[in-house]
Short mmCIF file of C-alpha atoms in Angstrom, two decimals:
data_model
loop_
_atom_site.label_atom_id
_atom_site.label_comp_id
_atom_site.label_asym_id
_atom_site.label_seq_id
_atom_site.Cartn_x
_atom_site.Cartn_y
_atom_site.Cartn_z
CA MET A 5 -17.89 28.64 3.52
CA ARG A 6 -18.31 25.69 1.16
CA ALA A 7 -16.11 25.73 -1.94
CA SER A 8 -18.04 25.85 -5.22
CA LEU A 9 -16.45 22.54 -6.25
CA GLU A 10 -15.12 19.82 -3.97
CA VAL A 11 -13.25 16.55 -4.34
CA ALA A 12 -16.35 14.98 -2.78
CA ASP A 13 -18.48 16.17 -5.72
CA ILE A 14 -16.11 14.45 -8.15
CA PHE A 15 -16.08 11.23 -6.15
CA ARG A 16 -19.88 11.16 -5.81
CA SER A 17 -20.37 11.68 -9.53
CA ALA A 18 -17.56 9.56 -10.99
CA GLY A 19 -16.65 7.30 -8.07
CA PRO A 20 -19.09 4.42 -8.76
CA ALA A 21 -17.94 4.09 -12.38
CA TYR A 22 -14.30 4.28 -11.32
CA ARG A 23 -14.77 1.52 -8.74
CA SER A 24 -16.44 -0.67 -11.32
CA ALA A 25 -13.78 -0.07 -13.97
CA HIS A 26 -10.93 -0.77 -11.51
CA ALA A 27 -12.49 -3.56 -9.47
CA GLY A 28 -9.77 -5.74 -7.99
CA HIS A 29 -7.10 -3.08 -8.49
CA LEU A 30 -8.03 -0.74 -5.63
CA SER A 31 -6.86 -1.41 -2.10
CA LEU A 32 -9.25 -1.55 0.83
CA GLY A 33 -7.68 1.65 2.14
CA GLN A 34 -8.35 3.49 -1.12
CA LEU A 35 -11.96 2.28 -1.21
CA LYS A 36 -12.47 3.44 2.38
CA VAL A 37 -11.05 6.88 1.58
CA MET A 38 -13.38 7.26 -1.41
CA THR A 39 -16.41 6.28 0.67
CA ALA A 40 -15.42 8.55 3.56
CA ILE A 41 -14.99 11.59 1.32
CA GLU A 42 -18.27 10.90 -0.50
CA ASN A 43 -20.19 10.61 2.79
CA CYS A 44 -18.47 13.47 4.59
CA ARG A 45 -20.95 16.03 5.92
CA THR A 46 -23.97 14.29 4.45
CA ALA A 47 -26.91 12.49 6.02
CA ALA A 48 -24.95 9.24 5.63
CA LEU A 49 -22.97 10.17 8.78
CA GLY A 50 -25.79 11.76 10.77
CA GLY A 51 -25.53 15.16 12.36
CA HIS A 52 -27.34 17.75 14.43
CA VAL A 53 -29.50 20.85 14.23
CA GLU A 54 -28.26 24.16 15.64
CA ALA A 55 -30.44 27.12 16.60
CA CYS A 56 -29.41 30.69 17.39
CA ASP A 57 -29.95 31.69 21.03
CA ASP A 58 -30.88 35.23 19.95
CA CYS A 59 -32.87 35.21 16.71
CA GLY A 60 -33.92 31.57 16.47
CA HIS A 61 -32.32 30.95 13.07
CA TRP A 62 -31.55 27.26 12.62
CA ARG A 63 -29.32 25.21 10.37
CA ILE A 64 -28.43 21.56 9.79
CA ALA A 65 -24.83 20.44 10.39
CA TYR A 66 -23.84 16.99 9.18
CA ASN A 67 -21.00 15.04 10.79
CA SER A 68 -17.50 14.94 9.32
CA CYS A 69 -15.78 11.74 8.23
CA ARG A 70 -12.52 12.77 9.98
CA ASN A 71 -10.51 10.81 7.44
CA ARG A 72 -6.96 12.18 7.24
CA HIS A 73 -7.14 12.25 3.42
CA CYS A 74 -10.34 14.30 3.29
CA PRO A 75 -9.82 17.93 2.18
CA LYS A 76 -12.66 19.16 4.44
CA CYS A 77 -11.68 17.46 7.68
CA GLN A 78 -8.14 18.65 8.30
CA GLY A 79 -8.81 22.16 9.65
CA ALA A 80 -10.02 21.05 13.09
CA ALA A 81 -7.35 18.37 13.31
CA ALA A 82 -4.66 20.93 12.52
CA ARG A 83 -5.95 23.35 15.19
CA THR A 84 -5.91 20.63 17.84
CA TRP A 85 -2.43 19.47 16.87
CA LEU A 86 -1.01 23.00 16.79
CA ALA A 87 -2.40 23.83 20.22
CA ALA A 88 -0.51 20.84 21.61
CA ARG A 89 2.76 21.81 19.87
CA GLU A 90 2.71 25.54 20.66
CA ALA A 91 4.28 24.96 24.08
CA ASP A 92 7.32 23.38 22.38
CA LEU A 93 8.33 26.56 20.53
CA LEU A 94 11.59 28.10 21.70
CA PRO A 95 12.76 31.72 21.30
CA VAL A 96 15.20 30.82 18.52
CA GLY A 97 15.18 30.90 14.73
CA TYR A 98 13.58 27.92 12.99
CA PHE A 99 14.72 26.40 9.72
CA HIS A 100 12.77 24.56 7.04
CA VAL A 101 14.68 21.63 5.51
CA VAL A 102 13.36 19.37 2.74
CA PHE A 103 14.64 15.87 1.90
CA THR A 104 13.51 14.30 -1.36
CA VAL A 105 14.50 11.21 -3.35
CA PRO A 106 15.28 10.70 -7.05
CA ALA A 107 12.58 9.45 -9.44
CA GLU A 108 14.15 5.97 -9.49
CA ILE A 109 13.50 5.67 -5.75
CA ALA A 110 10.01 7.17 -6.04
CA ASP A 111 9.10 4.36 -8.45
CA ILE A 112 10.11 1.76 -5.86
CA ALA A 113 8.30 3.66 -3.10
CA TRP A 114 5.07 3.61 -5.11
CA GLN A 115 4.95 -0.18 -4.83
CA ASN A 116 6.39 -0.36 -1.30
CA LYS A 117 4.85 2.61 0.46
CA ALA A 118 5.07 1.57 4.12
CA VAL A 119 8.69 0.41 4.16
CA VAL A 120 10.15 3.03 1.81
CA TYR A 121 8.30 5.99 3.32
CA ASP A 122 9.45 4.81 6.76
CA LEU A 123 13.00 4.56 5.43
CA LEU A 124 12.73 8.09 4.04
CA PHE A 125 11.77 9.38 7.49
CA ARG A 126 14.53 7.49 9.33
CA ALA A 127 17.33 8.24 6.86
CA ALA A 128 16.49 11.96 6.77
CA ALA A 129 16.25 12.24 10.57
CA ASP A 130 19.47 10.27 11.16
CA THR A 131 21.24 12.48 8.63
CA MET A 132 20.20 15.67 10.43
CA LEU A 133 20.98 14.31 13.91
CA THR A 134 24.39 12.92 12.86
CA ILE A 135 25.64 16.04 11.10
CA ALA A 136 24.28 18.33 13.84
CA ALA A 137 26.07 16.29 16.52
CA ASP A 138 29.40 16.49 14.66
CA PRO A 139 31.66 19.04 16.45
CA LYS A 140 32.86 20.23 13.02
CA HIS A 141 29.36 21.55 12.35
CA LEU A 142 27.07 22.28 15.30
CA GLY A 143 28.10 19.77 17.95
CA ALA A 144 24.64 19.59 19.48
CA ARG A 145 21.51 17.48 19.78
CA ILE A 146 18.72 19.14 17.86
CA GLY A 147 14.94 18.74 17.70
CA ILE A 148 13.03 17.85 14.53
CA THR A 149 9.39 17.86 13.51
CA ALA A 150 9.07 15.97 10.21
CA VAL A 151 6.05 15.79 7.89
CA LEU A 152 5.73 13.42 4.93
CA HIS A 153 4.24 14.65 1.65
CA THR A 154 3.94 12.21 -1.24
CA TRP A 155 2.69 14.54 -3.96
CA GLY A 156 3.84 17.18 -6.37
CA SER A 157 1.58 20.15 -7.02
CA ALA A 158 0.03 18.42 -10.07
CA LEU A 159 -0.80 15.31 -7.95
CA THR A 160 2.20 13.39 -9.32
CA HIS A 161 4.00 10.94 -7.04
CA HIS A 162 6.80 12.91 -5.40
CA PRO A 163 7.66 11.65 -1.89
CA HIS A 164 9.57 14.09 0.29
CA VAL A 165 9.90 15.06 3.95
CA HIS A 166 9.53 18.60 5.29
CA MET A 167 11.38 19.33 8.53
CA ILE A 168 11.07 22.18 10.99
CA VAL A 169 14.29 22.45 13.00
CA PRO A 170 15.22 24.95 15.77
CA GLY A 171 18.34 26.93 15.01
CA GLY A 172 20.52 25.26 17.61
CA GLY A 173 20.55 22.49 20.17
CA ILE A 174 21.89 21.19 23.46
CA VAL A 175 25.58 20.29 23.51
CA LEU A 176 26.18 16.59 23.91
CA ASP A 177 27.18 16.85 27.59
CA GLY A 178 23.92 18.72 28.32
CA THR A 179 25.58 21.78 29.89
CA ARG A 180 24.60 24.56 27.50
CA TRP A 181 22.58 25.56 24.45
CA ILE A 182 24.53 26.26 21.29
CA SER A 183 22.96 28.37 18.56
CA SER A 184 23.47 28.02 14.85
CA ARG A 185 24.47 30.94 12.69
CA PRO A 186 21.55 33.31 12.00
CA ALA A 187 21.00 32.23 8.38
CA PHE A 188 22.81 28.89 8.30
CA LEU A 189 22.02 25.62 10.03
CA LEU A 190 24.00 22.79 8.42
CA PRO A 191 25.81 22.39 5.05
CA VAL A 192 23.32 21.00 2.54
CA ARG A 193 25.95 19.24 0.41
CA VAL A 194 27.16 17.30 3.44
CA LEU A 195 23.55 16.48 4.36
CA GLY A 196 22.82 15.29 0.82
CA ALA A 197 25.86 13.01 0.66
CA LEU A 198 25.14 11.32 4.00
CA PHE A 199 21.43 11.03 3.22
CA ARG A 200 22.22 9.27 -0.07
CA ARG A 201 24.58 6.82 1.62
CA LEU A 202 22.25 6.00 4.51
CA PHE A 203 19.20 5.65 2.31
CA LEU A 204 20.79 3.41 -0.34
CA THR A 205 22.55 1.20 2.23
CA ARG A 206 19.32 0.62 4.12
CA LEU A 207 17.28 0.18 0.94
CA LEU A 208 19.62 -2.62 -0.16
CA ALA A 209 19.27 -4.18 3.30
CA LEU A 210 15.48 -4.14 2.87
CA PHE A 211 15.87 -5.85 -0.51
CA ASP A 212 18.15 -8.54 0.91
CA ALA A 213 15.68 -9.13 3.75
CA GLY A 214 12.90 -9.74 1.21
CA LYS A 215 10.86 -6.73 2.35
CA LEU A 216 10.50 -5.12 -1.10
CA ALA A 217 8.00 -6.26 -3.73
CA PHE A 218 8.02 -5.43 -7.44
CA PHE A 219 5.15 -5.61 -9.94
CA SER A 220 4.29 -4.65 -13.50
CA THR A 221 7.08 -2.64 -15.16
CA LEU A 222 9.32 -3.03 -12.10
CA ALA A 223 8.97 -6.81 -11.86
CA GLY A 224 12.47 -7.30 -13.23
CA LEU A 225 13.97 -5.56 -10.19
CA ALA A 226 13.24 -8.65 -8.11
CA GLN A 227 16.59 -9.94 -9.38
CA ARG A 228 19.46 -8.56 -7.30
CA LYS A 229 21.67 -7.69 -10.29
CA ALA A 230 18.84 -5.78 -11.93
CA PHE A 231 18.10 -4.00 -8.65
CA LEU A 232 21.73 -2.92 -8.26
CA ARG A 233 21.82 -1.80 -11.89
CA HIS A 234 18.70 0.31 -11.27
CA LEU A 235 20.39 2.04 -8.32
CA SER A 236 23.78 2.48 -9.98
CA PRO A 237 23.12 5.87 -11.68
CA ILE A 238 21.78 7.52 -8.52
CA ARG A 239 24.79 6.45 -6.44
CA LYS A 240 26.81 9.03 -8.37
CA LYS A 241 24.07 11.63 -8.63
CA ARG A 242 23.91 14.51 -6.17
CA TRP A 243 20.91 14.22 -3.85
CA VAL A 244 19.69 17.74 -3.20
CA VAL A 245 18.66 18.75 0.31
CA TYR A 246 16.85 22.07 0.32
CA ALA A 247 17.14 24.48 3.26
CA LYS A 248 15.02 27.63 3.41
CA PRO A 249 15.97 30.75 5.37
CA PRO A 250 14.80 30.79 9.01
CA PHE A 251 11.28 31.84 9.90
CA ALA A 252 10.53 35.27 11.33
CA GLY A 253 9.55 34.22 14.82
CA PRO A 254 7.49 31.47 16.49
CA GLN A 255 4.17 32.67 15.08
CA ALA A 256 5.52 32.25 11.55
CA VAL A 257 6.50 28.69 12.46
CA LEU A 258 2.96 27.97 13.63
CA ALA A 259 1.50 29.51 10.49
CA TYR A 260 3.74 27.29 8.38
CA LEU A 261 2.91 24.16 10.37
CA SER A 262 -0.82 24.84 10.06
CA ARG A 263 -0.42 24.78 6.27
CA TYR A 264 1.79 21.70 6.04
CA THR A 265 1.10 19.21 8.83
CA HIS A 266 -2.44 18.27 7.83
CA ARG A 267 -2.35 19.08 4.13
CA VAL A 268 -3.82 16.56 1.69
CA ALA A 269 -2.89 15.93 -1.94
CA ILE A 270 -5.15 18.70 -3.24
CA SER A 271 -7.37 21.24 -1.50
CA ASN A 272 -10.86 22.12 -2.69
CA ARG A 273 -9.73 25.71 -3.25
CA ARG A 274 -7.52 24.63 -6.15
CA LEU A 275 -10.37 23.03 -8.09
CA ILE A 276 -11.76 25.13 -10.94
CA ALA A 277 -14.12 22.98 -13.01
CA PHE A 278 -15.50 19.46 -13.41
CA ASP A 279 -17.23 18.56 -16.68
CA GLU A 280 -17.09 16.12 -19.57
CA ALA A 281 -13.54 17.27 -20.36
CA GLY A 282 -12.31 16.22 -16.91
CA VAL A 283 -11.15 18.03 -13.78
CA THR A 284 -9.47 21.43 -14.10
CA PHE A 285 -7.35 22.72 -11.23
CA ARG A 286 -4.53 25.11 -10.38
CA TYR A 287 -0.99 23.94 -9.63
CA LYS A 288 2.51 25.36 -9.25
CA ASP A 289 5.21 24.60 -11.80
CA TYR A 290 8.39 25.01 -9.74
CA ARG A 291 10.53 25.00 -12.87
CA ARG A 292 9.18 28.47 -13.66
CA ASP A 293 9.60 31.75 -11.84
CA GLY A 294 7.35 34.64 -10.96
CA GLY A 295 3.80 34.78 -12.26
CA GLU A 296 4.39 31.91 -14.69
CA ARG A 297 4.72 29.49 -11.76
CA GLN A 298 0.93 29.43 -11.31
CA GLN A 299 -0.48 27.10 -13.96
CA VAL A 300 -3.82 25.47 -14.80
CA THR A 301 -4.23 21.92 -16.06
CA THR A 302 -7.08 19.56 -16.94
CA LEU A 303 -6.94 15.82 -16.24
CA ALA A 304 -9.38 13.18 -17.39
CA THR A 305 -11.66 12.35 -14.45
CA ASP A 306 -10.31 8.80 -14.12
CA GLU A 307 -6.74 10.10 -14.12
CA PHE A 308 -7.57 12.72 -11.49
CA ILE A 309 -9.07 10.07 -9.19
CA ARG A 310 -6.12 7.73 -9.84
CA ARG A 311 -3.60 10.44 -8.92
CA PHE A 312 -5.53 11.36 -5.78
CA LEU A 313 -5.68 7.75 -4.61
CA ILE A 314 -1.96 7.02 -5.05
CA HIS A 315 -1.40 9.35 -2.08
CA VAL A 316 -3.51 7.28 0.31
CA LEU A 317 -1.12 6.24 3.09
CA PRO A 318 -0.93 2.71 4.49
CA ARG A 319 -3.17 2.05 7.46
CA GLY A 320 -1.57 3.17 10.74
CA PHE A 321 1.28 5.00 9.03
CA HIS A 322 2.29 8.17 10.92
CA ARG A 323 2.97 11.05 8.56
CA ILE A 324 4.06 13.45 11.34
CA ARG A 325 7.05 12.36 13.43
CA HIS A 326 9.38 13.91 15.99
CA TYR A 327 13.07 13.25 16.55
CA GLY A 328 15.92 14.34 18.80
CA LEU A 329 14.84 16.76 21.50
CA LEU A 330 11.23 16.38 20.37
CA ALA A 331 11.15 12.57 20.36
CA SER A 332 8.25 11.36 22.49
CA SER A 333 10.40 9.21 24.80
CA THR A 334 12.48 12.17 26.09
CA HIS A 335 10.42 15.11 24.89
CA LYS A 336 9.28 16.55 28.22
CA GLU A 337 12.68 16.41 29.93
CA ALA A 338 14.60 17.62 26.87
CA MET A 339 12.36 20.66 26.33
CA ALA A 340 12.52 21.57 30.02
CA LEU A 341 16.33 21.46 29.83
CA ALA A 342 16.36 23.53 26.63
CA ARG A 343 14.18 26.20 28.25
CA ARG A 344 16.40 26.30 31.33
CA LEU A 345 19.56 26.65 29.24
CA LEU A 346 17.96 29.40 27.16
CA GLY A 347 16.75 31.23 30.27
CA VAL A 348 13.10 30.88 29.30
CA ALA A 349 10.46 30.62 32.00
CA ALA A 350 9.03 27.14 32.36
CA GLN A 351 5.49 26.51 31.23
CA ILE A 352 3.09 27.19 34.12
CA GLU A 353 0.67 24.38 34.80
CA GLU A 354 -2.97 25.43 35.11
CA THR A 355 -4.07 25.04 38.74
CA ASP A 356 -7.54 26.58 38.59
CA THR A 357 -10.11 24.37 40.26
CA GLU A 358 -12.68 25.17 37.57
CA PRO A 359 -11.50 24.22 34.08
CA ASP A 360 -11.89 26.63 31.20
CA GLU A 361 -14.88 26.10 28.98
CA PRO A 362 -13.99 24.15 25.82
CA THR A 363 -13.52 26.20 22.69
CA ASP A 364 -16.64 26.33 20.55
CA HIS A 365 -15.66 25.89 16.90
CA ARG A 366 -19.20 26.22 15.58
CA PRO A 367 -19.61 29.23 13.27
CA PRO A 368 -21.81 32.02 14.70
CA CYS A 369 -25.33 32.68 13.49
CA PRO A 370 -25.19 33.98 9.88
CA CYS A 371 -28.11 36.32 10.60
CA CYS A 372 -27.15 38.08 13.82
CA GLY A 373 -23.79 36.63 14.86
CA GLY A 374 -25.28 35.00 17.93
CA HIS A 375 -24.27 31.75 19.59
CA MET A 376 -25.60 28.54 18.04
CA THR A 377 -26.84 25.76 20.35
CA ILE A 378 -27.44 22.14 19.38
CA ILE A 379 -31.16 21.40 19.79
CA GLU A 380 -31.45 18.06 18.02
CA THR A 381 -29.21 15.19 16.87
CA PHE A 382 -30.01 12.54 14.28
CA ALA A 383 -28.42 9.22 13.40
CA ARG A 384 -26.74 8.02 10.20
CA TRP A 385 -28.93 8.04 7.10
CA CYS A 386 -31.63 9.92 9.00
CA GLN A 387 -32.96 13.39 8.43
CA PRO A 388 -33.92 15.96 11.11
CA ARG A 389 -37.45 17.14 11.62
CA ALA A 390 -38.32 20.12 9.47
CA PRO A 391 -38.63 22.63 10.94
CA PRO A 392 -36.71 21.26 13.95
CA GLN A 393 -38.28 21.36 17.38
CA SER A 394 -36.91 24.12 19.60
CA ALA A 395 -37.13 21.74 22.56
CA PRO A 396 -37.56 17.99 22.95
CA LEU A 397 -41.13 16.82 23.34
CA THR A 398 -42.19 15.89 26.88
CA ARG A 399 -45.47 14.93 28.51
CA GLU A 400 -45.99 18.55 29.51
CA ASN A 401 -45.57 20.07 26.04
CA THR A 402 -46.85 17.22 23.86
CA PRO A 403 -49.98 18.43 21.99
#
């Protein structure tokens, strides 16, 4: 069901004026995202006509933009991705670990998204893999699924990585599976200290290699002394790594992943109003507890669009990554070994000569619940015939 208000409605109404007012200051990627969201599920992308096999009811379905920043296009992508990852779930507890960076680093990341976001991924993953492999802690090679989020609930810039980690791993000699304690994976203070050291060491290496750029209020950081002075306070600050209790079974892991892997900066469900005062939406204030955590705020329309667009990722940047046992290079062999060590039956390959019919994601007929069949397609910027033909015209049935 369509939400009463969508990000697309805001972009269609205020987008042209925003582009004009910020001409020369928007990246090509941001402009493409705006256009994709505005055109999503409209005649601009073409579509098809569906008719019910039982009652004949018909409806028009426009094509999706499939842009990864579009609030309407992530449901199908999430279902496809989850179906592929379901076979990787093991009968063990799963932990949720979050790595975030101080505000001083977030400011640098804002102007250097590709390199700093990549560093955030690598430093967090290396931290987990190093501490897990230490015999003083777990002494095993673990698997990690990591997802990058760059936003806070109010659309502020808040880069952080969510990780889903099985509660255990394969010992380094590959002979057995070792499980973590039921409610404890790895010490978060140790993780935070190593993460801080790895991240800052590698960030300085990026600076020395000339891979960081600084503009506007951060322009002064181009000088090495100023850059080191900027980092000095956070070298002594504790970097918090957050670890949630384990999930209640594999299905809970899938439910979590479906919410997080393909999430965008704001969903249409959180939007409340759009008028001359701006855009009103719901957000969570994590500094508050209980019912007071749910808050409502209103942003000027230009500020809302600006905040949405700062979360557009660089072209080709992968926001979902896998490490350790789940790394693509060794994934198949590592998971087979993990299943064998855990005494879990191997996944049975489908050998049926006739493949299963593909899943039909089209909603059923709203009148009778019957199956909807595509009876006509139309190209971009075209409209279907009204009412649509129930069958294509041929020489035999042409009047």
